[in-house]
Amino acid sequence: MKEIVVVSGKGGAGKSTITAGLSYFLKKNDVLVDADVDAPNLKILLEPEPVEEKDFYSGKQFKIEQDFCIRCGRCYHECSFEAIEIIKFDYVIDDIACEGCGLCQFICPTNAISVADKLTGKKYISKTKYGFKMVHALLNPAEENSGKLVADIKKVAKQLAKEQNASTIIVDGPPGIGCSAISAVSGSDIVLLVAESSISGLHDMERLIELSQNFKVKRLGFINKYGLNHDIDEKLVNLFESKGIEIVGYLNYSQDVPQYLKKKVNLPEYVEGYKKIFESLYKRIMEGVE
Amino acid sequence: MKISIVSGKGGAGKTTFTVLFANYLINKGVNVLINDLDVEEPNINLFLNKKLEYDNIYTYVPKHIKENCTYCKECAEKCLFKALVVAKDFWIVLPELCHSCKLCEYVCKYSAIEGDKRVIGKIGQSVDKVPHLLEGRLNIGESLTTALIKQVMCKSSNIKDNYDIILMDSPPGTSCPVIETSKGADKIVVVAEDTPFGFSDFVVLNDMLKEIGKDYYLIINKFIDGAEYLDFVAKNNIKILGKIPYDMNLARSYSGGHNMGVSIDFDSIYNTLLEGLR
């Protein structure tokens, strides 16, 4: 079983479009993961029907019980995150600013601070319109996406893949190079680095490549919106080559793509030309796995 | 006035809008500071090409005072982030898991932990010619995105009186880092792209901003027909600040980091944003 993670550094480079296109070639027992929990979009193209849903708890929620609080203000002064507010005369924890470290509870002289597990969202196993299953999540508004949820849904997907005897897991990664992206890449076999043909795309890809060097994964390159900027295209090709990263595909810049997306169309499903491109990309990635 | 530019989806056009709007303001003689708060992938300066002077940015990390330690393990047991590993004659902090909360220092009864610092990234500053820029740049492999954003905003606050308008280019998404940049803003401009992906992410962002009690203005970028947005906006009483047409030439000039010529009615955007403040 192999896990392929699609990442780009830059947002809007085309991760979800390309992941959805690749998923068209997955077998019924394979598994897809949407690890961009902040902005999960695969559901728009794949129409998943939930077969299993579970609450996701992450971290701790602290609360000042007003009956026991003597308003000494210690928590207010010592909190590193300025997460304690004074409302009228009460000290209250601002859940959004709270880091969930428990310092306030530890230093409270009257044990007035209670703690509970924090419900941050839901995770789902769903059946997509192509028949394979997809693992995805939904964070509650303004909840922290710490990379824990990413690690968690990847674990669920691995377990599911094992049960179903799957050969492939494809993961749509989050943007950036921080916590969530690190979580998405770690423990995978292959990362598909999707670069956008723009100066921002190039700069972000340089940073992503540097990050990916810290992992024992095979890296493959892909250039999206190819032809938008020839000068950048050349630099991207050189960047990948200089790092020994094989480029396994290109997608030309076209004004048709946003029009297709607007119609919620998965590219290989409706357009013969795109089917060929994605089929060959899928094959090349699988060869990379061998 | 602090204006935060946010979007749920990456690639919706935050940076494009920020750079174009900054140029417009400068031409009007407004004194502008840009904060690049997308610290994982800061791209503003690709368009401004300024010479930035960088300072390292540090965060708190606990340091072990060996001679005082009894290896009682209490610090490790109390750390909710599992950032400390303690065994017999062995004490280590895992910096990538540490949230700099200082709990371990409070927990230790033997004064075996004291505060230290480590670098998480840097802040670049350019104040030569307008617009001035503050850029946060997270070190690669580092995960304390929000901590660095806070530091850039703090630095920006210290010099805010020198400027009429501060434009804050935020990271994508809807969680902590974006909440951080939205909370401190006088006005929020949401840039959303006219695709189903863009709309879905916009709705998530709308819920987040509602949750933290913030109003916003909407810019629809890569505008094709805006159908889903126009419907949502009408139902939820949201103000549309502008529509930027889907334009191949804009995409091309953006891709090269060139001056982007596009017909956006910035006069009306500027006046609308100023309205609520007078």
Coordinates of C-alpha atoms in Angstrom, one line a residue:
Chain A
M1 CA 0.0 0.0 0.0
K2 CA 1.3 3.4 -1.0
E3 CA 0.3 6.9 0.2
I4 CA 0.6 9.8 -2.2
V5 CA 0.3 13.3 -0.9
V6 CA -0.4 16.3 -3.2
V7 CA 1.1 19.6 -1.9
S8 CA 2.0 22.9 -3.4
G9 CA 3.1 25.4 -0.7
K10 CA 1.1 28.1 -2.5
G11 CA -2.7 28.1 -2.2
G12 CA -4.7 28.1 -5.3
A13 CA -2.0 26.3 -7.3
G14 CA -4.4 23.5 -8.3
K15 CA -4.0 20.8 -5.6
S16 CA -7.7 19.9 -5.4
T17 CA -8.3 20.0 -9.1
I18 CA -5.3 17.7 -9.7
T19 CA -6.2 15.4 -6.8
A20 CA -9.8 15.0 -8.0
G21 CA -8.5 14.3 -11.5
L22 CA -6.1 11.6 -10.2
S23 CA -8.9 10.1 -8.1
Y24 CA -10.8 9.3 -11.2
F25 CA -8.4 6.4 -11.8
L26 CA -8.6 4.9 -8.2
K27 CA -10.0 1.4 -7.7
K28 CA -13.1 0.8 -5.6
N29 CA -11.1 -0.4 -2.6
D30 CA -8.6 2.5 -2.7
V31 CA -8.9 5.5 -0.4
L32 CA -8.9 9.3 -0.9
V33 CA -8.2 11.8 1.9
D34 CA -9.0 15.5 2.0
A35 CA -6.4 16.8 4.4
D36 CA -7.1 20.5 3.7
V37 CA -9.4 20.6 6.7
D38 CA -9.6 24.4 6.7
A39 CA -11.0 24.5 3.2
P40 CA -12.1 21.0 2.1
N41 CA -13.1 21.1 -1.5
L42 CA -12.9 17.5 -2.9
K43 CA -16.5 17.0 -1.7
I44 CA -17.7 19.5 -4.4
L45 CA -16.5 17.3 -7.3
L46 CA -16.9 13.8 -5.7
E47 CA -20.3 14.1 -4.0
P48 CA -19.4 11.9 -1.0
E49 CA -22.2 10.3 1.0
P50 CA -21.1 9.8 4.6
V51 CA -21.2 6.2 5.8
E52 CA -19.5 6.9 9.1
E53 CA -19.1 10.1 11.1
K54 CA -17.3 10.7 14.4
D55 CA -16.7 13.6 16.6
F56 CA -13.1 14.9 16.7
Y57 CA -11.7 16.1 20.0
S58 CA -8.5 18.0 20.1
G59 CA -6.9 19.6 23.1
K60 CA -8.5 20.8 26.3
Q61 CA -11.1 23.5 27.1
F62 CA -10.7 25.3 30.4
K63 CA -13.4 27.2 32.1
I64 CA -13.4 29.5 35.2
E65 CA -16.1 28.4 37.5
Q66 CA -17.3 31.8 38.9
D67 CA -18.7 30.3 42.1
F68 CA -15.1 29.4 43.2
C69 CA -13.2 32.3 41.7
I70 CA -11.9 34.8 44.2
R71 CA -10.9 37.2 41.4
C72 CA -7.2 37.3 42.5
G73 CA -6.2 37.9 38.8
R74 CA -3.3 35.5 38.8
C75 CA -4.5 33.7 35.7
Y76 CA -5.1 37.0 34.0
H77 CA -1.6 38.2 34.6
E78 CA 0.3 34.9 34.0
C79 CA -1.4 33.6 30.8
S80 CA 1.2 33.7 27.9
F81 CA -1.6 34.1 25.4
E82 CA -3.6 36.9 26.9
A83 CA -6.6 34.6 26.8
I84 CA -8.3 35.7 30.0
E85 CA -10.7 38.6 29.8
I86 CA -12.4 40.6 32.4
I87 CA -16.1 40.8 31.6
K88 CA -18.0 43.1 34.1
F89 CA -16.2 41.8 37.2
D90 CA -15.6 38.2 36.2
Y91 CA -12.5 36.6 34.8
V92 CA -13.5 34.6 31.7
I93 CA -11.4 32.5 29.3
D94 CA -11.6 33.6 25.7
D95 CA -11.7 30.1 24.0
I96 CA -10.4 31.4 20.7
A97 CA -7.3 33.0 22.2
C98 CA -6.8 30.1 24.6
E99 CA -3.9 27.7 23.7
G100 CA -5.2 25.0 26.0
C101 CA -2.0 24.8 28.1
G102 CA -3.5 24.5 31.5
L103 CA -1.3 27.1 33.2
C104 CA -4.3 28.9 34.6
Q105 CA -5.7 25.8 36.2
F106 CA -2.3 24.9 37.7
I107 CA -1.7 28.3 39.3
C108 CA -5.3 28.9 40.5
P109 CA -5.2 29.1 44.3
T110 CA -8.9 27.9 44.7
N111 CA -9.1 25.2 42.0
A112 CA -11.7 27.3 40.3
I113 CA -10.8 26.2 36.8
S114 CA -12.3 23.1 35.3
V115 CA -11.3 21.3 32.2
A116 CA -13.0 19.2 29.5
D117 CA -12.0 17.6 26.2
K118 CA -12.6 20.1 23.4
L119 CA -14.9 19.1 20.6
T120 CA -13.3 20.7 17.5
G121 CA -15.1 19.1 14.6
K122 CA -16.3 16.0 12.8
K123 CA -14.5 13.4 10.7
Y124 CA -16.2 11.4 8.0
I125 CA -15.7 8.2 6.0
S126 CA -17.8 8.7 2.9
K127 CA -18.6 6.9 -0.3
T128 CA -17.8 9.0 -3.4
K129 CA -19.7 8.9 -6.7
Y130 CA -16.9 6.8 -8.2
G131 CA -17.4 4.1 -5.5
F132 CA -14.1 4.4 -3.5
K133 CA -14.2 5.8 0.0
M134 CA -13.0 9.2 1.1
V135 CA -11.9 10.3 4.5
H136 CA -12.5 14.0 5.3
A137 CA -13.2 16.4 8.1
L138 CA -15.0 19.5 9.0
L139 CA -13.8 21.9 11.7
N140 CA -16.2 23.9 13.7
P141 CA -16.0 27.6 12.9
A142 CA -13.0 29.3 14.5
E143 CA -11.5 26.1 15.8
E144 CA -7.8 25.4 15.7
N145 CA -6.5 23.3 12.9
S146 CA -3.3 22.0 14.5
G147 CA -2.2 19.3 12.2
K148 CA -3.6 16.9 14.8
L149 CA -6.7 16.5 12.8
V150 CA -4.7 15.9 9.6
A151 CA -2.7 13.2 11.4
D152 CA -5.9 11.7 12.7
I153 CA -7.7 11.5 9.4
K154 CA -4.6 10.1 7.8
K155 CA -4.6 7.4 10.4
V156 CA -8.3 6.6 9.8
A157 CA -7.5 6.3 6.1
K158 CA -4.6 4.0 6.6
Q159 CA -6.7 1.7 8.8
L160 CA -9.5 1.7 6.2
A161 CA -7.1 1.0 3.4
K162 CA -5.7 -1.9 5.3
E163 CA -9.2 -3.4 5.9
Q164 CA -10.1 -3.0 2.3
N165 CA -6.8 -4.3 1.0
A166 CA -6.2 -1.1 -0.9
S167 CA -3.1 -0.5 -2.9
T168 CA -3.3 3.3 -3.0
I169 CA -4.2 6.3 -0.7
I170 CA -4.2 9.7 -2.3
V171 CA -4.1 12.8 0.0
D172 CA -5.1 16.3 -0.9
G173 CA -2.8 18.4 1.2
P174 CA -3.2 21.8 2.9
P175 CA -1.5 24.9 1.6
G176 CA 1.6 26.4 3.3
I177 CA 4.6 24.8 4.9
G178 CA 3.5 24.9 8.5
C179 CA 2.0 22.5 11.0
S180 CA -0.8 21.1 8.7
A181 CA 1.5 20.6 5.7
I182 CA 4.1 18.9 7.8
S183 CA 1.5 16.6 9.2
A184 CA 0.2 15.8 5.7
V185 CA 3.6 14.9 4.3
S186 CA 4.9 12.9 7.3
G187 CA 4.6 9.2 6.9
S188 CA 3.7 9.2 3.2
D189 CA 5.6 7.4 0.4
I190 CA 5.3 10.0 -2.4
V191 CA 4.7 13.7 -2.5
L192 CA 3.5 15.2 -5.7
L193 CA 4.7 18.8 -5.7
V194 CA 2.3 20.9 -7.7
A195 CA 3.9 24.2 -8.8
E196 CA 2.0 27.1 -10.3
S197 CA 3.5 29.0 -13.2
S198 CA 3.9 32.3 -11.3
I199 CA 6.6 34.1 -9.4
S200 CA 4.7 33.3 -6.1
G201 CA 4.3 29.7 -7.2
L202 CA 8.1 29.4 -7.8
H203 CA 9.0 31.1 -4.5
D204 CA 6.6 28.9 -2.5
M205 CA 7.8 25.8 -4.2
E206 CA 11.4 26.6 -3.3
R207 CA 10.3 26.7 0.4
L208 CA 8.3 23.5 0.1
I209 CA 11.1 21.6 -1.5
E210 CA 13.4 22.7 1.3
L211 CA 10.8 21.4 3.8
S212 CA 10.3 18.1 2.0
Q213 CA 14.0 17.4 2.2
N214 CA 13.4 16.6 5.9
F215 CA 11.3 13.6 5.1
K216 CA 12.1 10.2 3.7
V217 CA 9.7 10.4 0.8
K218 CA 10.0 10.2 -3.0
R219 CA 9.3 13.6 -4.6
L220 CA 7.7 14.1 -8.0
G221 CA 7.1 17.4 -9.7
F222 CA 4.1 18.8 -11.6
I223 CA 3.7 22.1 -13.2
N224 CA 0.2 23.6 -13.4
K225 CA -0.9 26.6 -15.4
Y226 CA 2.1 25.8 -17.7
G227 CA 2.6 28.5 -20.3
L228 CA 1.2 31.3 -18.1
N229 CA 4.8 32.6 -17.8
H230 CA 7.5 31.0 -19.9
D231 CA 10.3 32.4 -17.9
I232 CA 8.9 31.0 -14.6
D233 CA 8.2 27.6 -16.4
E234 CA 11.9 27.4 -17.3
K235 CA 12.9 28.3 -13.7
L236 CA 10.6 25.6 -12.3
V237 CA 11.9 23.0 -14.6
N238 CA 15.5 23.9 -13.6
L239 CA 14.5 24.0 -9.9
F240 CA 13.1 20.4 -10.0
E241 CA 16.0 19.1 -12.1
S242 CA 18.6 20.7 -9.8
K243 CA 17.0 18.9 -6.8
G244 CA 16.8 15.6 -8.7
I245 CA 13.0 15.7 -8.7
E246 CA 11.4 14.1 -11.8
I247 CA 8.6 16.1 -13.5
V248 CA 5.8 13.7 -14.1
G249 CA 3.3 16.0 -15.8
Y250 CA 2.1 19.4 -16.9
L251 CA -1.3 21.1 -17.2
N252 CA -1.4 24.0 -19.7
Y253 CA -2.8 27.3 -18.6
S254 CA -6.3 27.5 -20.0
Q255 CA -9.3 29.8 -19.5
D256 CA -11.5 26.7 -19.9
V257 CA -10.4 25.2 -16.6
P258 CA -12.2 27.8 -14.4
Q259 CA -15.3 27.4 -16.6
Y260 CA -15.2 23.6 -16.1
L261 CA -14.7 24.1 -12.4
K262 CA -17.6 26.5 -12.3
K263 CA -19.8 23.7 -13.6
K264 CA -18.3 21.4 -10.9
V265 CA -16.8 19.2 -13.5
N266 CA -14.0 16.7 -12.7
L267 CA -11.7 17.3 -15.7
P268 CA -10.9 13.7 -16.8
E269 CA -14.6 12.6 -16.5
Y270 CA -15.9 14.9 -19.2
V271 CA -13.0 16.0 -21.4
E272 CA -11.2 13.4 -23.4
G273 CA -8.0 15.4 -23.6
Y274 CA -7.8 15.8 -19.8
K275 CA -8.6 12.1 -19.4
K276 CA -5.4 11.3 -21.4
I277 CA -3.3 13.8 -19.4
F278 CA -4.5 12.5 -16.0
E279 CA -4.2 8.9 -17.0
S280 CA -0.6 9.3 -18.0
L281 CA 0.1 11.3 -14.8
Y282 CA -1.5 8.5 -12.7
K283 CA 0.6 5.9 -14.5
R284 CA 3.8 7.9 -14.0
I285 CA 3.1 8.4 -10.3
M286 CA 2.4 4.7 -9.9
E287 CA 5.7 3.9 -11.7
G288 CA 7.4 6.2 -9.2
V289 CA 5.9 4.0 -6.5
E290 CA 7.4 0.8 -7.9
Chain B
M1 CA -6.8 52.3 10.2
K2 CA -5.9 48.6 10.0
I3 CA -7.4 46.7 7.1
S4 CA -7.1 42.9 7.1
I5 CA -7.3 41.1 3.7
V6 CA -8.4 37.5 4.2
S7 CA -9.7 34.6 2.1
G8 CA -10.6 31.0 3.0
K9 CA -9.1 29.7 -0.2
G10 CA -5.5 30.0 -1.2
G11 CA -4.9 31.7 -4.5
A12 CA -8.1 33.8 -4.3
G13 CA -6.2 37.0 -4.9
K14 CA -5.3 38.5 -1.4
T15 CA -1.8 39.4 -2.4
T16 CA -2.9 40.8 -5.8
F17 CA -5.5 43.0 -4.1
T18 CA -3.2 44.1 -1.4
V19 CA -0.5 45.2 -3.8
L20 CA -2.9 47.0 -6.2
F21 CA -4.7 48.8 -3.4
A22 CA -1.5 49.9 -1.8
N23 CA -0.3 51.4 -5.1
Y24 CA -3.7 53.2 -5.5
L25 CA -3.4 54.6 -1.9
I26 CA 0.1 55.8 -2.5
N27 CA -0.9 57.7 -5.6
K28 CA -3.5 59.4 -3.5
G29 CA -0.8 60.5 -1.1
V30 CA -1.9 58.1 1.7
N31 CA 0.8 56.8 3.9
V32 CA 0.7 53.0 3.8
L33 CA 2.3 50.2 5.6
I34 CA 1.9 46.6 4.4
N35 CA 2.2 43.7 6.7
D36 CA 2.8 40.4 5.0
L37 CA 1.4 38.0 7.5
D38 CA 1.3 34.9 5.3
V39 CA 4.5 33.9 7.1
E40 CA 4.6 30.4 5.7
E41 CA 4.7 31.7 2.2
P42 CA 5.3 35.5 2.2
N43 CA 4.9 36.8 -1.4
I44 CA 4.2 40.5 -1.2
N45 CA 7.8 41.5 -1.7
L46 CA 8.0 39.5 -5.0
F47 CA 5.9 42.4 -6.3
L48 CA 7.6 45.2 -4.5
N49 CA 11.3 44.0 -4.8
K50 CA 12.4 46.0 -1.7
K51 CA 15.6 45.5 0.1
L52 CA 14.5 44.1 3.5
E53 CA 16.5 44.2 6.7
Y54 CA 15.8 41.1 8.7
D55 CA 15.8 40.5 12.4
N56 CA 15.5 37.1 14.0
I57 CA 12.3 36.4 15.9
Y58 CA 12.5 34.2 19.0
T59 CA 10.0 32.3 21.1
Y60 CA 10.2 31.1 24.7
V61 CA 11.6 27.6 25.2
P62 CA 12.4 25.9 28.6
K63 CA 16.0 25.3 29.5
H64 CA 17.2 22.6 31.8
I65 CA 19.2 23.4 34.9
K66 CA 20.8 20.0 35.4
E67 CA 22.2 20.5 38.9
N68 CA 18.8 21.3 40.3
C69 CA 16.8 18.6 38.6
T70 CA 15.5 15.6 40.6
Y71 CA 14.1 13.9 37.5
C72 CA 10.7 13.7 39.2
K73 CA 9.0 14.0 35.7
E74 CA 6.3 16.3 36.9
C75 CA 7.1 18.9 34.2
A76 CA 6.7 16.2 31.5
E77 CA 3.5 14.8 33.0
K78 CA 1.9 18.2 33.2
C79 CA 2.8 19.4 29.7
L80 CA -0.4 19.0 27.6
F81 CA 1.6 19.2 24.4
K82 CA 4.0 16.3 25.3
A83 CA 6.9 18.6 24.6
L84 CA 9.1 17.3 27.4
V85 CA 10.7 13.9 27.7
V86 CA 12.1 13.0 31.1
A87 CA 13.7 9.8 32.2
K88 CA 16.3 8.9 34.8
D89 CA 19.1 11.5 34.3
F90 CA 17.6 12.5 31.0
W91 CA 15.7 15.7 30.2
I92 CA 14.9 17.0 26.7
V93 CA 12.5 19.5 25.2
L94 CA 11.0 18.8 21.7
P95 CA 10.9 22.4 20.5
E96 CA 8.5 21.7 17.6
L97 CA 5.8 20.5 20.1
C98 CA 6.4 23.3 22.7
H99 CA 3.8 26.1 22.7
S100 CA 5.9 28.5 24.9
C101 CA 3.3 28.5 27.7
K102 CA 5.8 28.3 30.6
L103 CA 3.7 25.8 32.5
C104 CA 6.8 23.6 33.1
E105 CA 8.6 26.4 34.7
Y106 CA 5.7 26.9 37.1
V107 CA 5.4 23.2 37.8
C108 CA 9.0 22.7 38.7
K109 CA 9.5 22.9 42.5
Y110 CA 13.3 22.7 42.2
S111 CA 14.1 25.6 40.0
A112 CA 15.4 23.2 37.4
I113 CA 13.7 25.0 34.5
E114 CA 14.3 28.5 33.3
G115 CA 13.3 30.5 30.3
D116 CA 15.4 30.4 27.2
K117 CA 14.7 31.4 23.6
R118 CA 15.0 29.9 20.1
V119 CA 14.6 31.3 16.6
I120 CA 11.3 30.6 14.8
G121 CA 11.7 32.9 11.9
K122 CA 12.5 36.5 11.0
I123 CA 10.8 39.8 10.3
G124 CA 11.9 41.8 7.4
Q125 CA 11.4 45.6 7.3
S126 CA 11.8 48.2 4.6
V127 CA 11.1 51.8 5.2
D128 CA 13.0 53.3 2.3
K129 CA 10.3 54.3 -0.1
V130 CA 6.5 53.8 0.1
P131 CA 4.8 51.5 0.6
H132 CA 6.7 50.5 3.7
L133 CA 6.7 46.8 4.4
L134 CA 6.9 44.4 7.3
E135 CA 7.3 40.8 6.3
G136 CA 7.1 37.8 8.6
R137 CA 9.1 34.7 7.3
L138 CA 8.7 31.5 9.2
N139 CA 11.7 29.2 9.3
I140 CA 11.2 26.1 7.2
G141 CA 10.2 23.1 9.3
E142 CA 8.8 25.4 12.0
S143 CA 5.2 25.2 13.0
L144 CA 4.6 28.2 15.2
T145 CA 2.8 30.2 12.5
T146 CA 0.5 32.1 14.8
A147 CA 3.3 33.0 17.2
L148 CA 5.3 34.7 14.4
I149 CA 2.2 36.5 13.1
K150 CA 1.6 37.9 16.6
Q151 CA 5.1 39.2 16.6
V152 CA 4.8 40.9 13.2
M153 CA 1.5 42.5 14.4
C154 CA 3.2 43.6 17.6
K155 CA 6.0 45.3 15.7
S156 CA 3.4 46.9 13.4
S157 CA 1.5 48.2 16.4
N158 CA 4.6 49.9 17.7
I159 CA 5.0 52.0 14.5
K160 CA 1.3 52.3 13.6
D161 CA 1.1 56.0 14.4
N162 CA 3.4 56.8 11.4
Y163 CA 0.8 55.5 8.9
D164 CA -2.7 56.4 7.7
I165 CA -3.5 52.9 6.6
I166 CA -2.0 49.5 7.4
L167 CA -2.9 46.7 5.0
M168 CA -2.5 43.2 6.5
D169 CA -2.2 40.4 3.9
S170 CA -3.3 37.3 5.8
P171 CA -2.5 33.6 5.4
P172 CA -5.2 31.4 3.7
G173 CA -7.6 29.3 5.6
T174 CA -10.0 29.9 8.5
S175 CA -8.2 28.8 11.7
C176 CA -5.9 30.4 14.2
P177 CA -3.5 32.4 12.0
V178 CA -6.4 34.0 10.2
I179 CA -8.4 34.6 13.4
E180 CA -5.3 36.4 14.7
T181 CA -5.1 38.7 11.8
S182 CA -8.8 39.4 11.7
K183 CA -9.2 40.1 15.4
G184 CA -7.0 43.2 15.4
A185 CA -8.4 44.8 12.3
D186 CA -10.7 47.8 12.0
K187 CA -12.0 46.6 8.6
I188 CA -11.9 43.2 7.0
V189 CA -11.8 42.7 3.3
V190 CA -12.6 39.1 2.1
V191 CA -11.3 38.2 -1.3
A192 CA -13.1 35.3 -2.8
E193 CA -12.8 33.6 -6.1
D194 CA -15.8 32.9 -8.3
T195 CA -15.6 29.1 -8.4
P196 CA -17.4 26.4 -6.4
F197 CA -14.2 25.8 -4.4
G198 CA -13.9 29.5 -3.7
F199 CA -17.5 29.8 -2.6
S200 CA -17.4 26.8 -0.3
D201 CA -14.3 28.2 1.4
F202 CA -15.9 31.6 1.6
V203 CA -18.9 30.2 3.5
V204 CA -16.5 28.6 6.0
L205 CA -14.7 31.9 6.4
N206 CA -18.0 33.7 6.8
D207 CA -19.0 31.4 9.7
M208 CA -15.6 32.0 11.3
L209 CA -15.9 35.8 11.1
K210 CA -19.4 35.6 12.5
E211 CA -18.1 33.4 15.3
I212 CA -15.6 36.1 16.3
G213 CA -18.1 38.9 15.8
K214 CA -16.5 40.6 12.8
D215 CA -18.2 42.3 9.9
Y216 CA -16.5 42.3 6.5
Y217 CA -16.6 43.6 2.9
L218 CA -16.5 41.2 0.0
I219 CA -14.5 41.3 -3.1
I220 CA -15.3 38.7 -5.8
N221 CA -12.2 38.0 -7.8
K222 CA -12.0 36.1 -11.1
F223 CA -15.6 37.1 -11.6
I224 CA -17.6 35.0 -14.1
D225 CA -21.2 35.4 -13.0
G226 CA -20.9 35.4 -9.2
A227 CA -24.3 33.6 -9.0
E228 CA -23.7 31.7 -5.7
Y229 CA -22.2 34.8 -4.1
L230 CA -24.9 37.3 -5.2
D231 CA -27.5 35.0 -3.7
F232 CA -25.6 34.5 -0.4
V233 CA -24.9 38.2 -0.1
A234 CA -28.5 39.2 -0.6
K235 CA -29.7 36.7 2.1
N236 CA -27.0 37.7 4.6
N237 CA -26.8 41.4 4.1
I238 CA -23.2 41.6 3.2
K239 CA -21.6 44.5 1.4
I240 CA -19.9 43.8 -1.9
L241 CA -16.9 46.1 -2.2
G242 CA -16.0 45.2 -5.8
K243 CA -15.8 42.6 -8.5
I244 CA -12.6 41.9 -10.3
P245 CA -13.2 40.3 -13.7
Y246 CA -11.6 37.0 -14.7
D247 CA -8.8 38.4 -16.8
M248 CA -6.0 36.5 -18.5
N249 CA -3.8 39.6 -18.8
L250 CA -4.0 40.2 -15.0
A251 CA -3.1 36.5 -14.5
R252 CA -0.1 36.9 -16.8
S253 CA 1.2 40.1 -15.1
Y254 CA 0.6 38.6 -11.7
S255 CA 2.6 35.5 -12.7
G256 CA 5.7 37.6 -13.5
G257 CA 5.3 39.8 -10.5
H258 CA 4.8 42.8 -12.7
N259 CA 2.6 45.9 -12.3
M260 CA -0.9 44.6 -12.7
G261 CA -3.0 46.8 -14.8
V262 CA -6.7 46.2 -14.2
S263 CA -9.7 48.3 -14.1
I264 CA -10.9 48.2 -10.5
D265 CA -12.9 51.1 -9.1
F266 CA -10.6 51.7 -6.2
D267 CA -12.2 55.1 -5.5
S268 CA -15.4 53.5 -4.5
I269 CA -13.6 50.8 -2.4
Y270 CA -11.6 53.5 -0.6
N271 CA -14.6 55.6 0.1
T272 CA -16.6 52.7 1.4
L273 CA -13.8 51.6 3.7
L274 CA -13.4 55.1 5.1
E275 CA -17.2 55.6 5.5
G276 CA -17.5 53.7 8.8
L277 CA -14.6 55.5 10.4
R278 CA -15.6 59.1 10.0

